[in-house]
Amino acid sequence: MRIIAAAIILALTPTAVFAAPSQAAPPVSATEEGIAIGGYDAASYFSDGGPVVGSAAFEYRWNGAVWRFASAEARDLFVANADAFAPQFGGYCAWAVSQNYIAPGDPKVWRIVDGRLYLNFNDRAKELWEADLAGAIERGKANWPAVLEKADNR
């Protein structure tokens, strides 16, 4: 009888209780398919003044994700200096990182500050982040990349 009761308890227990320890969150916020910043061209924020959808014809694998670009020229710019074009905090929400947690960044909710691209989860997160912009950026820098290791972020 105890074996049957134990089997029933195991069957009804959420699998998360028995899951193996999680690894850190990936260094780049990406889709399930591994596409960074929703497939938008990271260079376009600087060259076109905003996000432009990239193409599978112009891809580059960097920092554990696939980055798409609108042209070979944009891809080549990124390849030459990825750190200059990639969003800060791996494309995770800048407000969330400043608060020591992660959330995906929305490539359509963005801002360039001091030549660096930042994404936020939504307009409200961006508004909160911008209310204390310098402080939020400094807190984000202090939290990054250790925030990826937090158990509640995985």
Tab-separated table of N, CA and C in Angstrom:
chain	number	residue	atom	x	y	z
A	1	MET	N	0.816	-1.196	0.000
A	1	MET	CA	0.000	0.000	0.000
A	1	MET	C	0.862	1.263	0.000
A	2	ARG	N	1.963	1.223	0.760
A	2	ARG	CA	2.846	2.403	0.809
A	2	ARG	C	3.477	2.677	-0.552
A	3	ILE	N	3.788	1.653	-1.273
A	3	ILE	CA	4.379	1.824	-2.601
A	3	ILE	C	3.380	2.491	-3.523
A	4	ILE	N	2.135	2.077	-3.455
A	4	ILE	CA	1.097	2.683	-4.291
A	4	ILE	C	0.911	4.147	-3.912
A	5	ALA	N	0.883	4.438	-2.616
A	5	ALA	CA	0.726	5.824	-2.157
A	5	ALA	C	1.909	6.674	-2.619
A	6	ALA	N	3.103	6.142	-2.534
A	6	ALA	CA	4.286	6.880	-2.984
A	6	ALA	C	4.227	7.132	-4.487
A	7	ALA	N	3.768	6.154	-5.238
A	7	ALA	CA	3.658	6.315	-6.693
A	7	ALA	C	2.644	7.394	-7.039
A	8	ILE	N	1.540	7.441	-6.302
A	8	ILE	CA	0.528	8.470	-6.544
A	8	ILE	C	1.081	9.846	-6.226
A	9	ILE	N	1.792	9.965	-5.109
A	9	ILE	CA	2.384	11.262	-4.730
A	9	ILE	C	3.379	11.713	-5.789
A	10	LEU	N	4.215	10.798	-6.241
A	10	LEU	CA	5.189	11.155	-7.282
A	10	LEU	C	4.493	11.576	-8.566
A	11	ALA	N	3.430	10.897	-8.920
A	11	ALA	CA	2.714	11.226	-10.156
A	11	ALA	C	2.047	12.583	-10.082
A	12	LEU	N	1.649	13.004	-8.895
A	12	LEU	CA	0.946	14.274	-8.731
A	12	LEU	C	1.858	15.443	-8.376
A	13	THR	N	3.131	15.172	-8.136
A	13	THR	CA	4.078	16.219	-7.755
A	13	THR	C	4.616	16.897	-9.001
A	14	PRO	N	4.639	18.246	-9.026
A	14	PRO	CA	5.184	18.949	-10.192
A	14	PRO	C	6.621	18.525	-10.465
A	15	THR	N	6.950	18.415	-11.733
A	15	THR	CA	8.287	17.957	-12.108
A	15	THR	C	9.374	18.916	-11.684
A	16	ALA	N	9.053	20.191	-11.486
A	16	ALA	CA	10.077	21.163	-11.088
A	16	ALA	C	10.720	20.788	-9.764
A	17	VAL	N	9.972	20.099	-8.900
A	17	VAL	CA	10.513	19.699	-7.607
A	17	VAL	C	11.662	18.729	-7.802
A	18	PHE	N	11.591	17.889	-8.836
A	18	PHE	CA	12.597	16.870	-9.066
A	18	PHE	C	13.563	17.223	-10.180
A	19	ALA	N	13.457	18.403	-10.710
A	19	ALA	CA	14.314	18.801	-11.823
A	19	ALA	C	15.767	18.895	-11.370
A	20	ALA	N	16.653	18.620	-12.277
A	20	ALA	CA	18.073	18.770	-11.992
A	20	ALA	C	18.381	20.250	-11.800
A	21	PRO	N	19.445	20.555	-11.078
A	21	PRO	CA	19.790	21.957	-10.885
A	21	PRO	C	19.925	22.675	-12.230
A	22	SER	N	19.422	23.879	-12.281
A	22	SER	CA	19.461	24.656	-13.516
A	22	SER	C	20.835	25.248	-13.743
A	23	GLN	N	21.106	25.513	-14.983
A	23	GLN	CA	22.313	26.240	-15.317
A	23	GLN	C	21.965	27.714	-15.357
A	24	ALA	N	22.978	28.530	-15.442
A	24	ALA	CA	22.751	29.976	-15.543
A	24	ALA	C	21.967	30.294	-16.810
A	25	ALA	N	21.270	31.411	-16.777
A	25	ALA	CA	20.586	31.883	-17.976
A	25	ALA	C	21.636	32.158	-19.056
A	26	PRO	N	21.269	32.030	-20.323
A	26	PRO	CA	22.242	32.286	-21.391
A	26	PRO	C	22.670	33.754	-21.419
A	27	PRO	N	23.858	34.028	-21.935
A	27	PRO	CA	24.370	35.406	-21.940
A	27	PRO	C	23.627	36.344	-22.882
A	28	VAL	N	22.841	35.799	-23.798
A	28	VAL	CA	22.069	36.620	-24.732
A	28	VAL	C	20.606	36.191	-24.666
A	29	SER	N	19.733	37.151	-24.522
A	29	SER	CA	18.304	36.881	-24.564
A	29	SER	C	17.944	36.532	-26.010
A	30	ALA	N	17.388	35.351	-26.201
A	30	ALA	CA	17.102	34.887	-27.565
A	30	ALA	C	15.773	34.140	-27.587
A	31	THR	N	15.238	33.970	-28.782
A	31	THR	CA	14.012	33.196	-28.967
A	31	THR	C	14.308	31.724	-28.706
A	32	GLU	N	13.277	30.911	-28.683
A	32	GLU	CA	13.461	29.468	-28.524
A	32	GLU	C	14.347	28.895	-29.620
A	33	GLU	N	14.342	29.532	-30.772
A	33	GLU	CA	15.174	29.070	-31.898
A	33	GLU	C	16.607	29.592	-31.801
A	34	GLY	N	16.908	30.368	-30.760
A	34	GLY	CA	18.256	30.882	-30.575
A	34	GLY	C	18.550	32.165	-31.319
A	35	ILE	N	17.507	32.877	-31.760
A	35	ILE	CA	17.688	34.115	-32.514
A	35	ILE	C	17.742	35.294	-31.545
A	36	ALA	N	18.823	36.048	-31.606
A	36	ALA	CA	19.009	37.212	-30.728
A	36	ALA	C	18.101	38.361	-31.145
A	37	ILE	N	17.717	39.136	-30.195
A	37	ILE	CA	16.879	40.345	-30.306
A	37	ILE	C	15.749	40.211	-31.328
A	38	GLY	N	15.093	39.071	-31.260
A	38	GLY	CA	13.904	38.851	-32.083
A	38	GLY	C	14.149	38.860	-33.571
A	39	GLY	N	15.397	38.696	-33.984
A	39	GLY	CA	15.721	38.696	-35.410
A	39	GLY	C	15.948	40.069	-36.001
A	40	TYR	N	15.953	41.093	-35.143
A	40	TYR	CA	16.217	42.446	-35.645
A	40	TYR	C	17.713	42.653	-35.843
A	41	ASP	N	18.050	43.537	-36.734
A	41	ASP	CA	19.431	43.877	-37.094
A	41	ASP	C	19.998	44.824	-36.040
A	42	ALA	N	20.962	44.350	-35.245
A	42	ALA	CA	21.538	45.169	-34.174
A	42	ALA	C	22.235	46.417	-34.705
A	43	ALA	N	22.807	46.346	-35.889
A	43	ALA	CA	23.502	47.511	-36.459
A	43	ALA	C	22.511	48.582	-36.901
A	44	SER	N	21.277	48.189	-37.211
A	44	SER	CA	20.296	49.141	-37.738
A	44	SER	C	19.926	50.237	-36.741
A	45	TYR	N	20.017	49.967	-35.470
A	45	TYR	CA	19.710	50.990	-34.471
A	45	TYR	C	20.643	52.193	-34.631
A	46	PHE	N	21.858	51.918	-35.059
A	46	PHE	CA	22.867	52.960	-35.209
A	46	PHE	C	22.876	53.544	-36.614
A	47	SER	N	22.678	52.693	-37.625
A	47	SER	CA	22.766	53.170	-39.008
A	47	SER	C	21.436	53.692	-39.548
A	48	ASP	N	20.321	53.134	-39.093
A	48	ASP	CA	19.009	53.509	-39.619
A	48	ASP	C	18.143	54.244	-38.600
A	49	GLY	N	18.660	54.423	-37.406
A	49	GLY	CA	17.916	55.141	-36.378
A	49	GLY	C	16.808	54.340	-35.728
A	50	GLY	N	16.820	53.043	-35.901
A	50	GLY	CA	15.806	52.203	-35.288
A	50	GLY	C	15.908	50.780	-35.772
A	51	PRO	N	15.089	49.910	-35.204
A	51	PRO	CA	15.179	48.491	-35.548
A	51	PRO	C	14.658	48.173	-36.944
A	52	VAL	N	15.412	47.358	-37.639
A	52	VAL	CA	15.041	46.842	-38.957
A	52	VAL	C	15.120	45.318	-38.846
A	53	VAL	N	14.127	44.642	-39.365
A	53	VAL	CA	14.111	43.186	-39.308
A	53	VAL	C	15.269	42.627	-40.133
A	54	GLY	N	15.993	41.694	-39.542
A	54	GLY	CA	17.096	41.048	-40.238
A	54	GLY	C	16.605	39.889	-41.092
A	55	SER	N	17.520	39.294	-41.814
A	55	SER	CA	17.208	38.204	-42.732
A	55	SER	C	18.061	36.978	-42.401
A	56	ALA	N	17.465	35.801	-42.583
A	56	ALA	CA	18.217	34.559	-42.398
A	56	ALA	C	19.365	34.451	-43.398
A	57	ALA	N	19.314	35.225	-44.462
A	57	ALA	CA	20.387	35.213	-45.461
A	57	ALA	C	21.661	35.876	-44.939
A	58	PHE	N	21.512	36.685	-43.877
A	58	PHE	CA	22.664	37.418	-43.329
A	58	PHE	C	22.738	37.162	-41.830
A	59	GLU	N	23.208	35.985	-41.478
A	59	GLU	CA	23.296	35.590	-40.073
A	59	GLU	C	24.740	35.494	-39.619
A	60	TYR	N	24.902	35.637	-38.309
A	60	TYR	CA	26.221	35.482	-37.687
A	60	TYR	C	26.008	34.928	-36.293
A	61	ARG	N	26.723	33.863	-35.942
A	61	ARG	CA	26.625	33.276	-34.611
A	61	ARG	C	27.651	33.950	-33.711
A	62	TRP	N	27.158	34.509	-32.601
A	62	TRP	CA	28.034	35.202	-31.655
A	62	TRP	C	27.449	35.103	-30.251
A	63	ASN	N	28.283	34.818	-29.306
A	63	ASN	CA	27.928	34.813	-27.892
A	63	ASN	C	26.739	33.881	-27.605
A	64	GLY	N	26.705	32.744	-28.287
A	64	GLY	CA	25.694	31.732	-28.037
A	64	GLY	C	24.361	31.940	-28.723
A	65	ALA	N	24.262	32.916	-29.600
A	65	ALA	CA	22.991	33.178	-30.291
A	65	ALA	C	23.254	33.458	-31.766
A	66	VAL	N	22.188	33.386	-32.541
A	66	VAL	CA	22.250	33.727	-33.961
A	66	VAL	C	21.717	35.147	-34.117
A	67	TRP	N	22.520	35.981	-34.735
A	67	TRP	CA	22.158	37.385	-34.976
A	67	TRP	C	21.833	37.540	-36.449
A	68	ARG	N	20.764	38.229	-36.754
A	68	ARG	CA	20.350	38.446	-38.145
A	68	ARG	C	20.530	39.912	-38.518
A	69	PHE	N	20.778	40.124	-39.799
A	69	PHE	CA	21.044	41.473	-40.297
A	69	PHE	C	20.293	41.703	-41.601
A	70	ALA	N	20.038	42.953	-41.895
A	70	ALA	CA	19.289	43.331	-43.094
A	70	ALA	C	20.151	43.256	-44.351
A	71	SER	N	21.459	43.267	-44.172
A	71	SER	CA	22.367	43.234	-45.332
A	71	SER	C	23.699	42.621	-44.931
A	72	ALA	N	24.484	42.267	-45.940
A	72	ALA	CA	25.830	41.759	-45.684
A	72	ALA	C	26.691	42.848	-45.054
A	73	GLU	N	26.473	44.095	-45.461
A	73	GLU	CA	27.259	45.207	-44.900
A	73	GLU	C	26.989	45.366	-43.405
A	74	ALA	N	25.716	45.278	-43.009
A	74	ALA	CA	25.372	45.397	-41.591
A	74	ALA	C	25.977	44.234	-40.799
A	75	ARG	N	25.892	43.041	-41.356
A	75	ARG	CA	26.496	41.881	-40.700
A	75	ARG	C	27.992	42.070	-40.530
A	76	ASP	N	28.655	42.543	-41.571
A	76	ASP	CA	30.096	42.728	-41.511
A	76	ASP	C	30.499	43.796	-40.490
A	77	LEU	N	29.687	44.849	-40.351
A	77	LEU	CA	29.934	45.857	-39.311
A	77	LEU	C	29.874	45.220	-37.929
A	78	PHE	N	28.861	44.404	-37.718
A	78	PHE	CA	28.695	43.730	-36.435
A	78	PHE	C	29.860	42.779	-36.173
A	79	VAL	N	30.208	41.986	-37.158
A	79	VAL	CA	31.307	41.026	-37.002
A	79	VAL	C	32.597	41.746	-36.615
A	80	ALA	N	32.832	42.896	-37.200
A	80	ALA	CA	34.063	43.649	-36.927
A	80	ALA	C	34.101	44.220	-35.518
A	81	ASN	N	32.941	44.486	-34.914
A	81	ASN	CA	32.917	45.094	-33.582
A	81	ASN	C	31.584	44.799	-32.890
A	82	ALA	N	31.346	43.525	-32.611
A	82	ALA	CA	30.064	43.102	-32.041
A	82	ALA	C	29.739	43.811	-30.734
A	83	ASP	N	30.729	44.013	-29.899
A	83	ASP	CA	30.475	44.673	-28.608
A	83	ASP	C	29.928	46.087	-28.771
A	84	ALA	N	30.257	46.743	-29.863
A	84	ALA	CA	29.774	48.110	-30.094
A	84	ALA	C	28.314	48.127	-30.543
A	85	PHE	N	27.850	47.064	-31.184
A	85	PHE	CA	26.500	47.039	-31.738
A	85	PHE	C	25.501	46.222	-30.923
A	86	ALA	N	25.975	45.201	-30.239
A	86	ALA	CA	25.075	44.342	-29.470
A	86	ALA	C	24.475	45.127	-28.309
A	87	PRO	N	23.220	44.847	-27.987
A	87	PRO	CA	22.621	45.543	-26.846
A	87	PRO	C	23.326	45.177	-25.548
A	88	GLN	N	23.346	46.112	-24.646
A	88	GLN	CA	23.935	45.885	-23.339
A	88	GLN	C	23.136	44.818	-22.590
A	89	PHE	N	23.776	44.171	-21.662
A	89	PHE	CA	23.146	43.150	-20.826
A	89	PHE	C	22.546	42.024	-21.662
A	90	GLY	N	23.203	41.712	-22.785
A	90	GLY	CA	22.783	40.591	-23.599
A	90	GLY	C	21.408	40.736	-24.232
A	91	GLY	N	20.898	41.958	-24.278
A	91	GLY	CA	19.570	42.170	-24.840
A	91	GLY	C	18.448	41.907	-23.846
A	92	TYR	N	18.806	41.601	-22.599
A	92	TYR	CA	17.785	41.487	-21.558
A	92	TYR	C	17.314	42.890	-21.201
A	93	CYS	N	16.171	42.963	-20.565
A	93	CYS	CA	15.583	44.241	-20.166
A	93	CYS	C	16.532	45.009	-19.244
A	94	ALA	N	16.894	46.220	-19.649
A	94	ALA	CA	17.832	47.036	-18.870
A	94	ALA	C	17.271	47.375	-17.487
A	95	TRP	N	15.959	47.629	-17.414
A	95	TRP	CA	15.349	47.917	-16.106
A	95	TRP	C	15.444	46.697	-15.199
A	96	ALA	N	15.106	45.527	-15.730
A	96	ALA	CA	15.152	44.302	-14.926
A	96	ALA	C	16.558	44.058	-14.397
A	97	VAL	N	17.552	44.173	-15.252
A	97	VAL	CA	18.931	43.949	-14.823
A	97	VAL	C	19.315	44.964	-13.741
A	98	SER	N	18.843	46.193	-13.869
A	98	SER	CA	19.153	47.203	-12.840
A	98	SER	C	18.509	46.852	-11.505
A	99	GLN	N	17.462	46.022	-11.541
A	99	GLN	CA	16.769	45.582	-10.328
A	99	GLN	C	17.218	44.182	-9.895
A	100	ASN	N	18.258	43.678	-10.560
A	100	ASN	CA	18.900	42.404	-10.242
A	100	ASN	C	18.050	41.180	-10.575
A	101	TYR	N	17.341	41.238	-11.678
A	101	TYR	CA	16.684	40.065	-12.236
A	101	TYR	C	16.704	40.221	-13.751
A	102	ILE	N	16.274	39.190	-14.473
A	102	ILE	CA	16.262	39.311	-15.934
A	102	ILE	C	14.859	39.108	-16.479
A	103	ALA	N	14.620	39.764	-17.578
A	103	ALA	CA	13.412	39.630	-18.382
A	103	ALA	C	13.850	39.880	-19.813
A	104	PRO	N	13.173	39.309	-20.776
A	104	PRO	CA	13.595	39.546	-22.164
A	104	PRO	C	13.428	41.011	-22.554
A	105	GLY	N	14.329	41.483	-23.369
A	105	GLY	CA	14.204	42.829	-23.921
A	105	GLY	C	13.359	42.786	-25.186
A	106	ASP	N	12.598	43.817	-25.402
A	106	ASP	CA	11.799	43.943	-26.624
A	106	ASP	C	12.595	44.808	-27.595
A	107	PRO	N	12.942	44.285	-28.769
A	107	PRO	CA	13.762	45.060	-29.703
A	107	PRO	C	13.091	46.333	-30.209
A	108	LYS	N	11.787	46.482	-29.947
A	108	LYS	CA	11.091	47.704	-30.361
A	108	LYS	C	10.994	48.726	-29.228
A	109	VAL	N	11.517	48.369	-28.044
A	109	VAL	CA	11.524	49.279	-26.893
A	109	VAL	C	12.982	49.489	-26.515
A	110	TRP	N	13.563	50.521	-27.072
A	110	TRP	CA	15.018	50.670	-27.026
A	110	TRP	C	15.430	52.119	-26.814
A	111	ARG	N	16.706	52.273	-26.481
A	111	ARG	CA	17.308	53.597	-26.407
A	111	ARG	C	18.819	53.436	-26.489
A	112	ILE	N	19.454	54.372	-27.170
A	112	ILE	CA	20.915	54.416	-27.212
A	112	ILE	C	21.365	55.494	-26.234
A	113	VAL	N	22.256	55.114	-25.320
A	113	VAL	CA	22.807	56.030	-24.329
A	113	VAL	C	24.321	55.924	-24.403
A	114	ASP	N	24.972	57.045	-24.614
A	114	ASP	CA	26.435	57.080	-24.715
A	114	ASP	C	26.967	56.042	-25.700
A	115	GLY	N	26.274	55.924	-26.832
A	115	GLY	CA	26.724	55.015	-27.884
A	115	GLY	C	26.456	53.554	-27.623
A	116	ARG	N	25.650	53.238	-26.605
A	116	ARG	CA	25.331	51.849	-26.268
A	116	ARG	C	23.832	51.619	-26.382
A	117	LEU	N	23.469	50.484	-26.947
A	117	LEU	CA	22.076	50.126	-27.144
A	117	LEU	C	21.543	49.384	-25.919
A	118	TYR	N	20.374	49.819	-25.455
A	118	TYR	CA	19.683	49.169	-24.342
A	118	TYR	C	18.268	48.820	-24.793
A	119	LEU	N	17.807	47.641	-24.392
A	119	LEU	CA	16.435	47.215	-24.656
A	119	LEU	C	15.698	47.114	-23.329
A	120	ASN	N	14.393	47.280	-23.366
A	120	ASN	CA	13.558	47.092	-22.182
A	120	ASN	C	12.399	46.172	-22.516
A	121	PHE	N	11.811	45.578	-21.508
A	121	PHE	CA	10.730	44.609	-21.669
A	121	PHE	C	9.492	45.225	-22.300
A	122	ASN	N	9.134	46.434	-21.860
A	122	ASN	CA	7.960	47.123	-22.395
A	122	ASN	C	8.104	48.623	-22.115
A	123	ASP	N	7.122	49.396	-22.521
A	123	ASP	CA	7.199	50.852	-22.344
A	123	ASP	C	7.253	51.252	-20.874
A	124	ARG	N	6.532	50.534	-20.014
A	124	ARG	CA	6.551	50.861	-18.586
A	124	ARG	C	7.933	50.623	-17.987
A	125	ALA	N	8.563	49.514	-18.337
A	125	ALA	CA	9.916	49.238	-17.850
A	125	ALA	C	10.877	50.313	-18.342
A	126	LYS	N	10.724	50.726	-19.584
A	126	LYS	CA	11.588	51.775	-20.127
A	126	LYS	C	11.374	53.087	-19.371
A	127	GLU	N	10.133	53.395	-19.066
A	127	GLU	CA	9.819	54.613	-18.323
A	127	GLU	C	10.469	54.585	-16.931
A	128	LEU	N	10.375	53.463	-16.245
A	128	LEU	CA	11.002	53.329	-14.924
A	128	LEU	C	12.518	53.439	-15.029
A	129	TRP	N	13.082	52.804	-16.041
A	129	TRP	CA	14.525	52.829	-16.263
A	129	TRP	C	14.993	54.247	-16.550
A	130	GLU	N	14.264	54.962	-17.386
A	130	GLU	CA	14.655	56.327	-17.761
A	130	GLU	C	14.472	57.328	-16.626
A	131	ALA	N	13.629	57.019	-15.643
A	131	ALA	CA	13.406	57.938	-14.522
A	131	ALA	C	14.679	58.146	-13.706
A	132	ASP	N	15.557	57.158	-13.708
A	132	ASP	CA	16.845	57.261	-13.019
A	132	ASP	C	17.892	56.636	-13.933
A	133	LEU	N	18.008	57.184	-15.129
A	133	LEU	CA	18.793	56.574	-16.191
A	133	LEU	C	20.231	56.263	-15.776
A	134	ALA	N	20.954	57.255	-15.306
A	134	ALA	CA	22.365	57.038	-14.948
A	134	ALA	C	22.487	56.016	-13.822
A	135	GLY	N	21.638	56.137	-12.826
A	135	GLY	CA	21.680	55.195	-11.708
A	135	GLY	C	21.306	53.789	-12.140
A	136	ALA	N	20.285	53.688	-12.987
A	136	ALA	CA	19.852	52.374	-13.460
A	136	ALA	C	20.943	51.707	-14.291
A	137	ILE	N	21.609	52.473	-15.114
A	137	ILE	CA	22.701	51.908	-15.919
A	137	ILE	C	23.831	51.433	-15.006
A	138	GLU	N	24.176	52.226	-14.015
A	138	GLU	CA	25.243	51.821	-13.090
A	138	GLU	C	24.856	50.578	-12.299
A	139	ARG	N	23.606	50.511	-11.832
A	139	ARG	CA	23.152	49.314	-11.109
A	139	ARG	C	23.170	48.102	-12.037
A	140	GLY	N	22.750	48.307	-13.283
A	140	GLY	CA	22.788	47.211	-14.245
A	140	GLY	C	24.198	46.702	-14.470
A	141	LYS	N	25.133	47.624	-14.625
A	141	LYS	CA	26.537	47.225	-14.812
A	141	LYS	C	27.053	46.463	-13.599
A	142	ALA	N	26.649	46.898	-12.401
A	142	ALA	CA	27.087	46.226	-11.178
A	142	ALA	C	26.482	44.814	-11.075
A	143	ASN	N	25.280	44.626	-11.580
A	143	ASN	CA	24.595	43.333	-11.495
A	143	ASN	C	24.984	42.372	-12.609
A	144	TRP	N	25.518	42.901	-13.703
A	144	TRP	CA	25.823	42.091	-14.881
A	144	TRP	C	27.241	41.566	-14.827
A	145	PRO	N	27.508	40.317	-15.153
A	145	PRO	CA	26.606	39.243	-15.574
A	145	PRO	C	26.161	38.327	-14.430
A	146	ALA	N	26.509	38.653	-13.180
A	146	ALA	CA	26.155	37.778	-12.054
A	146	ALA	C	24.653	37.513	-11.979
A	147	VAL	N	23.847	38.464	-12.457
A	147	VAL	CA	22.390	38.284	-12.425
A	147	VAL	C	21.956	37.033	-13.200
A	148	LEU	N	22.735	36.596	-14.145
A	148	LEU	CA	22.406	35.400	-14.933
A	148	LEU	C	22.434	34.136	-14.073
A	149	GLU	N	23.155	34.180	-12.960
A	149	GLU	CA	23.324	33.015	-12.089
A	149	GLU	C	22.192	32.854	-11.078
A	150	LYS	N	21.376	33.870	-10.902
A	150	LYS	CA	20.330	33.818	-9.881
A	150	LYS	C	19.328	32.707	-10.189
A	151	ALA	N	19.004	31.914	-9.191
A	151	ALA	CA	18.130	30.749	-9.379
A	151	ALA	C	16.756	31.142	-9.934
A	152	ASP	N	16.215	32.276	-9.497
A	152	ASP	CA	14.876	32.649	-9.941
A	152	ASP	C	14.860	33.213	-11.363
A	153	ASN	N	16.011	33.291	-11.982
A	153	ASN	CA	16.082	33.771	-13.373
A	153	ASN	C	16.146	32.634	-14.369
A	154	ARG	N	16.244	31.420	-13.907
A	154	ARG	CA	16.448	30.299	-14.826
A	154	ARG	C	15.159	29.636	-15.206
